[in-house]
Coordinates of C-alpha atoms in Angstrom, one line a residue:
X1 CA 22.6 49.0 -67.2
X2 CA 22.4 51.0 -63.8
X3 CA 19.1 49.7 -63.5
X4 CA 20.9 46.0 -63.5
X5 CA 23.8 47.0 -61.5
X6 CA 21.5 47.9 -58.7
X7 CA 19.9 44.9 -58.8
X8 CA 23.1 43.3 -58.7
X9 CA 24.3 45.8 -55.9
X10 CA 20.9 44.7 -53.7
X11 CA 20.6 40.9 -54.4
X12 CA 24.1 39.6 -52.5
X13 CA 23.3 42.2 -49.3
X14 CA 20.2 40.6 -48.1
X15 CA 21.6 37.0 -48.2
X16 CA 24.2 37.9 -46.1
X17 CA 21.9 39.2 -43.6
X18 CA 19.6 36.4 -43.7
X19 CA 22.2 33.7 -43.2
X20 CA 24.0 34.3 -40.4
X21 CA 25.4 30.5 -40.0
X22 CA 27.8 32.0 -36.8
X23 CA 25.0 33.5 -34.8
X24 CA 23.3 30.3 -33.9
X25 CA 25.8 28.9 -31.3
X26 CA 25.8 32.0 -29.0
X27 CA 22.2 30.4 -28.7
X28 CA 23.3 27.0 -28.0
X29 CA 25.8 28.9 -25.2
X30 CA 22.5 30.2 -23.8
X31 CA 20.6 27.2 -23.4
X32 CA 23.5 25.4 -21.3
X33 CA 23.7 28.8 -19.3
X34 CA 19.9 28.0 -18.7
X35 CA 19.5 24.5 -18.0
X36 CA 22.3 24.9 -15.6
X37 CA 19.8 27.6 -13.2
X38 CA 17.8 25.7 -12.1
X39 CA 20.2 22.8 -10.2
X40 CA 21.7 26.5 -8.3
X41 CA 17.9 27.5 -7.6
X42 CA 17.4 23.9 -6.3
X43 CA 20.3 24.3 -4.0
X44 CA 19.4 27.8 -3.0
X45 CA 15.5 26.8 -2.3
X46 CA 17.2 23.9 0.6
X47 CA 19.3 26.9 1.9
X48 CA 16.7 28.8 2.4
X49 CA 14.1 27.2 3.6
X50 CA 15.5 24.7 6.0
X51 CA 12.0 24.5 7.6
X52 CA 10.6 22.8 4.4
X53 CA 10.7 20.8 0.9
X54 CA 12.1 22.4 -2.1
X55 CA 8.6 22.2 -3.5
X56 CA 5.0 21.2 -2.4
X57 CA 5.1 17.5 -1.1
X58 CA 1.9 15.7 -0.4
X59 CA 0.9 12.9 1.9
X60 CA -2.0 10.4 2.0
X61 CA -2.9 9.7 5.4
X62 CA -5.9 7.0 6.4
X63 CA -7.3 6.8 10.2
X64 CA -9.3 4.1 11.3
X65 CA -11.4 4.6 14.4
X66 CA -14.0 3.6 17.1
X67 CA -16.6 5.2 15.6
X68 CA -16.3 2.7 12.4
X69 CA -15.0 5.6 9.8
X70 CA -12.5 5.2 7.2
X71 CA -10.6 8.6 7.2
X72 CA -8.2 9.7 4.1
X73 CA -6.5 13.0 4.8
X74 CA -4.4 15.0 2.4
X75 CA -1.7 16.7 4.2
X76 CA 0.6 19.4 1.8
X77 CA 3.9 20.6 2.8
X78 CA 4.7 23.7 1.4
X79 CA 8.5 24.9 1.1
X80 CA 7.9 27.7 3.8
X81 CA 7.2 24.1 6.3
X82 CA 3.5 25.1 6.8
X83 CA 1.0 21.9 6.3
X84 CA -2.2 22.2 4.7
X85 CA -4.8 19.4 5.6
X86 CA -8.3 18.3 3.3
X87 CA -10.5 15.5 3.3
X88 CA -10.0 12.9 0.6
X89 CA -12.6 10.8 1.6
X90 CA -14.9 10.1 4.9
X91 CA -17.3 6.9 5.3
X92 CA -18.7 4.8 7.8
X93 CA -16.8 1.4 6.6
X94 CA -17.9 -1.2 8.9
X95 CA -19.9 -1.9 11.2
X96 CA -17.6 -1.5 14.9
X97 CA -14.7 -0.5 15.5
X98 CA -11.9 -0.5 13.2
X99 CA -8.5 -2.2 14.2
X100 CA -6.0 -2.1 12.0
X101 CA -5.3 -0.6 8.1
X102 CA -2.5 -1.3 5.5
X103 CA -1.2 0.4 2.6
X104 CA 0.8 -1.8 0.0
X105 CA 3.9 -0.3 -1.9
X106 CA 3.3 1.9 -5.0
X107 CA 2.8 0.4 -8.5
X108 CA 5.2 -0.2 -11.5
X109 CA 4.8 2.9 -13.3
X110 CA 3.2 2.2 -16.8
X111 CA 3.5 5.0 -19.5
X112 CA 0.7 7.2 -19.6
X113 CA -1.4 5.4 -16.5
X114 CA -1.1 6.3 -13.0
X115 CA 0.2 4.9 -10.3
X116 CA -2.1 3.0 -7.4
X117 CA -1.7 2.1 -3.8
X118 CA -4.1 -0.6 -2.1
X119 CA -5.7 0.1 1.1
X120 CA -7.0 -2.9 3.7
X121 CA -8.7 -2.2 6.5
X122 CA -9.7 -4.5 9.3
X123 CA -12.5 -4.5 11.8
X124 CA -13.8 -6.2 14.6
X125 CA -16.5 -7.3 12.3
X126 CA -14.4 -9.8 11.1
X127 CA -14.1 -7.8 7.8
X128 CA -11.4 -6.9 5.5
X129 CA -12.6 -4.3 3.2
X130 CA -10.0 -3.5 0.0
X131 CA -9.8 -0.2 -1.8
X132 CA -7.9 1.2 -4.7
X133 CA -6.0 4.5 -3.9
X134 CA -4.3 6.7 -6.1
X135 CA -0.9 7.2 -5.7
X136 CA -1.0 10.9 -7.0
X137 CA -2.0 14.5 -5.8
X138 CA -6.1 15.0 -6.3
X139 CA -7.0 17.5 -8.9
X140 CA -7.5 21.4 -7.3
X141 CA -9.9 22.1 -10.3
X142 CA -13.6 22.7 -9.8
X143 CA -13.0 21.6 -6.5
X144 CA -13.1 25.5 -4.2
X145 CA -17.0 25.8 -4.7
X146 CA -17.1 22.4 -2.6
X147 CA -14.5 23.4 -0.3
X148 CA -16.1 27.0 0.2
X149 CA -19.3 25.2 1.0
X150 CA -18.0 22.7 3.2
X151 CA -16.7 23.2 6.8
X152 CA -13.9 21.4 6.3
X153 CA -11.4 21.4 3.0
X154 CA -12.5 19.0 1.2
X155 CA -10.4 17.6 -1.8
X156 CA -11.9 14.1 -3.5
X157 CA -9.7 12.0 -5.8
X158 CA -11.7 10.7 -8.8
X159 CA -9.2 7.7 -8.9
X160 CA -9.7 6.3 -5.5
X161 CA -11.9 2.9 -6.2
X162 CA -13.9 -0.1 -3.5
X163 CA -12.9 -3.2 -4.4
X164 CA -14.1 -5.6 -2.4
X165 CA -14.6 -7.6 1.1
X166 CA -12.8 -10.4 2.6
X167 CA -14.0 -12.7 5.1
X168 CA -11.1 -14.8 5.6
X169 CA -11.3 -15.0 9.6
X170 CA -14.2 -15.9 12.4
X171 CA -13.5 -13.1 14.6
X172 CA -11.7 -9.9 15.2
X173 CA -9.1 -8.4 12.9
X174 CA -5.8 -7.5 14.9
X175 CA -3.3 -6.9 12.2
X176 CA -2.9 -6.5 8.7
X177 CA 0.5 -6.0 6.5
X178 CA 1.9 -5.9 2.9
X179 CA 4.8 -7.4 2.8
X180 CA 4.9 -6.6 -1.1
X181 CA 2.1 -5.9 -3.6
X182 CA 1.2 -8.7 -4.6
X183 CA 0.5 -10.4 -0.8
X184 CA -1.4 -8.9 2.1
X185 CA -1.2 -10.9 5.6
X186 CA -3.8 -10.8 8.1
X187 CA -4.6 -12.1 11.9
X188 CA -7.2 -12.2 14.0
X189 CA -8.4 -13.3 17.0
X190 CA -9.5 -16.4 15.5
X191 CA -5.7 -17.3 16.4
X192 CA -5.0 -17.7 12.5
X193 CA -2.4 -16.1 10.2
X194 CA -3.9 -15.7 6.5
X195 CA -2.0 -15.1 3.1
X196 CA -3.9 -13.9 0.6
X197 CA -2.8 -13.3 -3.4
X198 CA -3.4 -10.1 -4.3
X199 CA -4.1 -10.8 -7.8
X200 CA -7.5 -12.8 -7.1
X201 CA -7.7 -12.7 -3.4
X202 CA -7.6 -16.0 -2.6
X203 CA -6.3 -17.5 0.4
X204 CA -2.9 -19.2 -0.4
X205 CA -2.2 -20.5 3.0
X206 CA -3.2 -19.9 6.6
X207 CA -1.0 -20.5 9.7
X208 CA -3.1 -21.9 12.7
X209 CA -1.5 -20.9 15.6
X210 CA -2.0 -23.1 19.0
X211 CA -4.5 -21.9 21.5
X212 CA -2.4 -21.6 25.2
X213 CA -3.2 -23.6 27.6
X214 CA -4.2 -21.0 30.7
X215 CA -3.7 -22.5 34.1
X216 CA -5.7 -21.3 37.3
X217 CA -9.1 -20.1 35.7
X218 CA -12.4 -21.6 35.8
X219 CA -12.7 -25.2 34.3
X220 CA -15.8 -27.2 33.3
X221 CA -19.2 -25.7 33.6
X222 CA -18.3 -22.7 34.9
X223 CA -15.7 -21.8 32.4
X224 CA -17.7 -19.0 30.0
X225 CA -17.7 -19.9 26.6
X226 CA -14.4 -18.2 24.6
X227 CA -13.2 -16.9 28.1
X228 CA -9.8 -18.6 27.2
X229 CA -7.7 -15.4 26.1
X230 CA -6.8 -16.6 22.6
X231 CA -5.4 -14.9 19.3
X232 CA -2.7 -13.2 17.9
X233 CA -1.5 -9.9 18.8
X234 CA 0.8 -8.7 16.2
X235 CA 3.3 -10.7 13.9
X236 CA 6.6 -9.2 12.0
X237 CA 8.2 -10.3 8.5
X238 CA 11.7 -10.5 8.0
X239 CA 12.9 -8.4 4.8
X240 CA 14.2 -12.0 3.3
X241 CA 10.3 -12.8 3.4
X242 CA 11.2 -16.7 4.7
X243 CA 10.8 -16.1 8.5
X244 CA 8.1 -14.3 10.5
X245 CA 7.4 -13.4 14.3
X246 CA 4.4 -14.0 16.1
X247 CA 3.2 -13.3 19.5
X248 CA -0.7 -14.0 20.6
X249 CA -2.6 -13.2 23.8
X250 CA -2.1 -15.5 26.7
X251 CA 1.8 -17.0 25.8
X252 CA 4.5 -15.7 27.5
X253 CA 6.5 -16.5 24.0
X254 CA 7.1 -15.5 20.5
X255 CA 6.9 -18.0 17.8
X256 CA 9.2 -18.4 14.5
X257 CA 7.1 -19.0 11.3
X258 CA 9.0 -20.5 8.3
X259 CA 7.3 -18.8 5.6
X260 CA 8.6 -21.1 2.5
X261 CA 7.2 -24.4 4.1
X262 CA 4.2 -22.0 6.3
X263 CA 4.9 -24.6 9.2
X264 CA 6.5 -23.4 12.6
X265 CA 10.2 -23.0 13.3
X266 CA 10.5 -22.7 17.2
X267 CA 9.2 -21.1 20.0
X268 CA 11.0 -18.8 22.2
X269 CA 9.9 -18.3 25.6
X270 CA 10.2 -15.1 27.9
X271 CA 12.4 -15.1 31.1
X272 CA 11.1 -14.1 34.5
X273 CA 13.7 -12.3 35.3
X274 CA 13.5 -10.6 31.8
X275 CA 9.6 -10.3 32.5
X276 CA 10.1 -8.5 36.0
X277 CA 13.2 -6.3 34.4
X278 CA 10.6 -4.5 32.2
X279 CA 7.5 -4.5 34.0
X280 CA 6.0 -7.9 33.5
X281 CA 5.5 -9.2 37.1
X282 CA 3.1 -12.0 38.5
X283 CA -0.2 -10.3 38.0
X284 CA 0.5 -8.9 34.7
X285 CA -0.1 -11.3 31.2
X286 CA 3.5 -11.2 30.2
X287 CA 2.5 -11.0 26.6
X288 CA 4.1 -9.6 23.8
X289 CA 1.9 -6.8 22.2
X290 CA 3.8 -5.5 18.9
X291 CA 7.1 -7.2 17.1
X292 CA 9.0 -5.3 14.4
X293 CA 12.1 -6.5 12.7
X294 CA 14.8 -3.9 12.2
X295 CA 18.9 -3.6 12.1
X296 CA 21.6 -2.0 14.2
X297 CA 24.6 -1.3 12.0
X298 CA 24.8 -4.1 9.7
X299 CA 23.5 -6.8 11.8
X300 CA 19.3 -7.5 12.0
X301 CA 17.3 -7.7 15.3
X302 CA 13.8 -7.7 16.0
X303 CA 12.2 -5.6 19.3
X304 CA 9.0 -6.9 21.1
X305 CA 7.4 -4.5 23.0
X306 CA 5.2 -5.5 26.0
X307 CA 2.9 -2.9 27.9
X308 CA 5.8 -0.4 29.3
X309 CA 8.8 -1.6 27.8
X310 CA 10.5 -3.0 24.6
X311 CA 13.1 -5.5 24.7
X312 CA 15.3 -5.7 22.0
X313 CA 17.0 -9.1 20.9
X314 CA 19.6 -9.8 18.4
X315 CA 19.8 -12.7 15.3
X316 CA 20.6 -15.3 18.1
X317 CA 17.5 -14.8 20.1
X318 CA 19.1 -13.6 23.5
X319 CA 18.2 -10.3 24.6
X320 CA 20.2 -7.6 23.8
X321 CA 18.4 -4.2 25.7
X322 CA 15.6 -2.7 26.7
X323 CA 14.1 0.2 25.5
X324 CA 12.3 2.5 27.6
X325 CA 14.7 4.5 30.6
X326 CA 11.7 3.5 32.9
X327 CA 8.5 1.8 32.9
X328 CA 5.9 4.6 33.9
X329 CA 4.1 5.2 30.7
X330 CA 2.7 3.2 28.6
X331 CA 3.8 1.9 24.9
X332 CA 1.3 1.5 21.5
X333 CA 3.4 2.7 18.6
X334 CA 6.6 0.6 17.5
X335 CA 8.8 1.4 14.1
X336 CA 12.0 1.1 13.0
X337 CA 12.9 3.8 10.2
X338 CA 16.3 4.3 8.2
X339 CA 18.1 7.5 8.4
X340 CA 19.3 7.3 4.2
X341 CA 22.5 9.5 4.6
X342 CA 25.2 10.5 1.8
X343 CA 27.7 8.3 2.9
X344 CA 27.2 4.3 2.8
X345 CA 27.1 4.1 7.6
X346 CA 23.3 4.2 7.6
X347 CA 21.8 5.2 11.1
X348 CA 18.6 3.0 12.3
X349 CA 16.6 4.5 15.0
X350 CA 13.5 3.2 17.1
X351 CA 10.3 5.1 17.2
X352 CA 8.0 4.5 19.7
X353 CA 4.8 6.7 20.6
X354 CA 3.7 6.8 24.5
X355 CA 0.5 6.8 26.8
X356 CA 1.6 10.6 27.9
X357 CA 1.6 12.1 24.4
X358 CA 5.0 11.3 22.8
X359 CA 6.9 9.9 19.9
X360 CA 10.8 9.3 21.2
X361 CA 13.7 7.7 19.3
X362 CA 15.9 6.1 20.2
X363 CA 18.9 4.1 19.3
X364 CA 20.1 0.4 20.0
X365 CA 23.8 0.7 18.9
X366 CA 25.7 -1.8 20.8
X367 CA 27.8 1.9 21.5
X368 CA 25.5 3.3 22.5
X369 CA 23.9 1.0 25.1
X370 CA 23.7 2.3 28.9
X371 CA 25.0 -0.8 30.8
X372 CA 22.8 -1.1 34.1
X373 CA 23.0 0.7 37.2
X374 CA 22.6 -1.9 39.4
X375 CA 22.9 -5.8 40.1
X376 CA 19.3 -6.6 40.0
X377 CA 19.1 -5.5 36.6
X378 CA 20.9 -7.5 33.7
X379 CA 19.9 -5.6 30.3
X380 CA 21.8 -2.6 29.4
X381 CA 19.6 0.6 28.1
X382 CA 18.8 1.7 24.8
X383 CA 19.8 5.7 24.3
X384 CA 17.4 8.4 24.2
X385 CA 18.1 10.3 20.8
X386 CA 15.0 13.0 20.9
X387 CA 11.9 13.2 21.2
X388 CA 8.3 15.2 20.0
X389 CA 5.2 15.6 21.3
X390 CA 4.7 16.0 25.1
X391 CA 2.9 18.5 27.5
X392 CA 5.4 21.2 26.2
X393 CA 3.8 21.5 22.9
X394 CA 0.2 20.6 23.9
X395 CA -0.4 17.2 23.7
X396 CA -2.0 15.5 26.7
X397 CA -3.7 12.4 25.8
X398 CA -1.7 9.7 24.3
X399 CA -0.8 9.0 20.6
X400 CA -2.5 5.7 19.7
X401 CA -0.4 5.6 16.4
X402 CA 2.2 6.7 14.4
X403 CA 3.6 6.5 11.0
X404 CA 6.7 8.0 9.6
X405 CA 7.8 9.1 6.2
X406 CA 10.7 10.8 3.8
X407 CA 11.0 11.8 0.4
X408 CA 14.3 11.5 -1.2
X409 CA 13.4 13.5 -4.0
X410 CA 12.0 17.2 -2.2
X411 CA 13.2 16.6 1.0
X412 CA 15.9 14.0 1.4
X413 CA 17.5 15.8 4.6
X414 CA 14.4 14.9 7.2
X415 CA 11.8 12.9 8.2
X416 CA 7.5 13.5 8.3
X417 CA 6.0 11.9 11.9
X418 CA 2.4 11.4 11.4
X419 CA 0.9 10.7 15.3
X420 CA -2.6 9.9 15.6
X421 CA -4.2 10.6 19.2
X422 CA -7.2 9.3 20.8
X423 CA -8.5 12.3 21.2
X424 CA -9.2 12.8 17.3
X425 CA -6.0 15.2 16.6
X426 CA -3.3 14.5 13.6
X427 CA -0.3 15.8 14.3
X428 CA 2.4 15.6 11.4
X429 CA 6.3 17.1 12.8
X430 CA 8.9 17.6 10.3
X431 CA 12.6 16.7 11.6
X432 CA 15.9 17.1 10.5
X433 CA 17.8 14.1 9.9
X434 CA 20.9 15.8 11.5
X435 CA 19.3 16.0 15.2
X436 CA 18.4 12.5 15.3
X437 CA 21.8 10.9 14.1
X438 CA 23.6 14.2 16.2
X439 CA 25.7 12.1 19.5
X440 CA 26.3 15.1 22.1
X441 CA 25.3 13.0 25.0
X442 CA 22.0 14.7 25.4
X443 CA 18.2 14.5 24.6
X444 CA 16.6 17.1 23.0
X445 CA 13.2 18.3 21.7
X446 CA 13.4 17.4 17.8
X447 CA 11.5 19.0 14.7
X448 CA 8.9 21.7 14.4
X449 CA 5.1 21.1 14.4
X450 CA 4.1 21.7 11.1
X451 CA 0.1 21.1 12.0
X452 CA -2.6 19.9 13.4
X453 CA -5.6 18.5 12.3
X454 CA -9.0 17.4 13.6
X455 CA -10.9 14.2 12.5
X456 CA -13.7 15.2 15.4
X457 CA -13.2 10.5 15.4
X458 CA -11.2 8.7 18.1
X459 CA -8.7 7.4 16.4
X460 CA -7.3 3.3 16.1
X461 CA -5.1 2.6 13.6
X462 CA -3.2 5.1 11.1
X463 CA -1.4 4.2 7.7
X464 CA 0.3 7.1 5.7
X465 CA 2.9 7.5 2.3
X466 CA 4.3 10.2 0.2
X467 CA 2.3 10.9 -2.8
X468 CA 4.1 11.1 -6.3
X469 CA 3.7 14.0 -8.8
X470 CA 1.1 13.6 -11.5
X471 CA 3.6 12.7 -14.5
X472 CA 2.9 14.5 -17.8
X473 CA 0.3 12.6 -20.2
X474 CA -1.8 11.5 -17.9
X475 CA -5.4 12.4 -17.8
X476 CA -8.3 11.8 -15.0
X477 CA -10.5 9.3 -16.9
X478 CA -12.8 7.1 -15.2
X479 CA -11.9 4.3 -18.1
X480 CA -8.0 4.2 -17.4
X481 CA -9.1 2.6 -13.7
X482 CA -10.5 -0.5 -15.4
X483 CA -7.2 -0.6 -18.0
X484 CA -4.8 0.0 -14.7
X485 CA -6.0 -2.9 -12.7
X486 CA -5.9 -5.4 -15.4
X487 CA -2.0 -4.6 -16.5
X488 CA -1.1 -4.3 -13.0
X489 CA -2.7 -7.7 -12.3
X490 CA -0.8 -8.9 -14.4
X491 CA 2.4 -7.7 -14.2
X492 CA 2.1 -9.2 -10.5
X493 CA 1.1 -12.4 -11.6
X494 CA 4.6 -12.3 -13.7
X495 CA 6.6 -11.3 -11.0
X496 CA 5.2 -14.3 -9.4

């Protein structure tokens, strides 16, 4: 019987060790304490390290050039705000120069299948060559013996696919845009407009725009053949996508394009006085060169930008400013970006690169307009916010193009500038949202230089985006490229 009463005795004292029901919750307690860390880390990583994202951000940067290469540049933003630059890819893609490249919003996202960008890129070879870019960081495995070989960092994306060639136009390319995924639009010299559908790449529609009429050159047989200056120089689509802008070589005038019925909507023509305000007199071609639509508070407006100056005009077509505080350099780049902010009073400013090496901003608030300084002059003056670049920090030669970025996500509070210079060298500046909407009354050098890169190519045309983080589940398999393009085809075609 003691022999059962110890048993007795042992059984109950290991089930109450064993089943501690009350001990479990501290653990639940525990995992809330954790999951609540890492928003404080997130906030402490912006805090200290003001010069940078919270984590590593990547961009995809493509260069067109003179020498006929298609550049594609990985540039990585660490938190500490250094950038690290690799090649992605490097070909000879046509056969002269290239003008103009295009990057098209990022794909739906599709459970486990990346995510794809398409690249167009436009020569004066009358070509439009198509690529398939992918919209996610390149692998870092098995990928340092080729770097440590190289002479240059090299980092190849096994997703990044050719596609095709399009020979929609009979002479030079001059511009090419995505208004959405699913159309690209493209000019040339041939003065034609052409719509293509992005799901076959057929032509949907193509706007012929009249040839001008130029008075006081050669006429009968001694009139060269194609001497006439002829073509369209750049053209703008309103975010509605029913009205675009349109200005061509040899017309002192913008055109209106109804884009529902593809048939013309008015012309506009340039003032003299407007022309000799910003540098257009009697010997110069009065053309506009570059269009953009953009907004000033909640209002729209469009700028046009002629070879030193950029007038800006409101909904009802009548000039509202110039641009530039004098007409001594010259003008290539022309964006509009959106300074996202916490509160709902969104800030718009105007970037424009120069001839003497750099990228200003400014803005065209109706308060903040200059009115002129004397009776001659009738526009008022758009205000100098800040500017980068220059002979203070090194650059010299001008900056051919620009492009201009933000992630919401890593780095909500600034802004990525991407300029491309003629003489080969990327820049890429990072800059605080806070110093461009700041109003002190003064202009001031904006951002840090987080690097600089060489393409050893003169560059045309630049094109650049935020890449997204690989998400979980997806693999690098050369069979899931075939599988993308046909869902995404025809998702498109839906959305159609």
């Amino acid at each position: 019987m003691a022999k059962r009463k110890r048993v007795e005795v042992a059984s109950p004292a290991p089930v109450q060790e064993q089943a501690p029901v009350k001990k479990a919750k501290p653990s639940t307690k525990t995992t809330t304490k954790s999951t609540t860390k890492p928003n404080k880390n997130a906030t402490a990583a912006r805090e200290a390290a003001p010069n940078g994202p919270v984590e590593e951000l990547t961009f995809q940067i493509v260069t067109g050039s003179y020498d006929r290469v298609l550049h594609g540049i990985t540039a990585t933003v660490k938190p500490t705000g250094a950038a690290d630059f690799a090649d992605t890819f490097l070909f000879t893609a046509h056969t002269s120069a290239i003008r103009a490249v295009a990057l098209s919003p990022v794909s739906s996202p599709v459970p486990g299948q990346g995510q794809k960008v398409l690249l167009a890129s436009g020569s004066t070879d009358e070509r439009i060559n198509l690529y398939n870019l992918s919209a996610h960081p390149p692998n870092r495995k098995n990928q340092e013996l080729l770097s440590s070989v190289a002479p240059r960092p090299i980092l190849e994306n096994s997703k990044n696919r050719e596609l095709g060639t399009l020979l929609h136009h009979s002479s030079n390319i001059t511009r090419l845009v995505f208004p959405t995924r699913s159309k690209l639009l493209s000019s040339g010299e041939d003065s034609s407009i052409a719509v293509t559908r992005t799901r076959d790449w057929s032509v949907l529609s193509t706007i012929k725009v009249p040839i001008p009429v130029v008075h006081g050159r050669p006429s009968g047989d001694t009139a060269p053949f194609g001497g006439t200056p002829s073509g369209v120089n750049d053209f703008a689509i309103h975010p509605s996508m029913k009205l675009m802008i349109s200005v061509s070589k040899g017309e002192r005038c913008m055109r209106l394009w109804n884009l529902v019925t593809g048939k013309k909507a008015g012309v506009l023509n340039f003032s003299r006085d407007m022309l000799q305000e910003v540098g257009e007199g009697r010997h110069s071609t009065g053309e506009g060169r570059t269009v953009v639509w953009g907004k000033s508070g909640d209002e729209d407006e469009f700028a046009v930008a002629f070879d030193r100056d950029i007038v800006v005009f409101g909904m009802d077509s009548v000039p509202k400013c110039r641009v530039m505080p004098d007409t001594r350099t010259k003008i290539h780049e022309v964006q509009y970006v959106t300074l996202d902010g916490e509160t709902e009073d969104n800030l718009n400013i105007l970037l424009v690169s120069t001839e003497d090496g750099r990228v200003l901003f400014f803005s065209t608030a109706t308060s903040d307009l200059k009115q002129p300084d004397s009776e001659d002059k009738t526009l008022s003056t758009a205000k100098l916010v800040a500017q980068v670049g220059g002979k203070e920090e090194g650059v010299s030669g001008r900056i051919k193009t620009a492009a201009i970025m933000q992630s919401k996500e890593l780095d909500p509070s600034a802004l990525y500038v991407v300029g491309g210079s003629s003489d080969g060298k990327i820049r890429m500046w990072r800059i605080p949202k806070d110093e461009l909407a700041a109003r002190d009354g003064s202009t001031k050098k904006a951002g840090k230089l987080l690097g600089t890169y060489d393409t050893q190519n003169r560059i045309t045309c630049l094109a650049a985006f935020v890449m997204i983080p690989r998400p979980d589940g997806v693999e690098e398999s050369e069979d899931e490229v075939e599988e993308e393009d046909s869902d995404d085809s025809e998702d498109e075609d839906d959305d159609n």
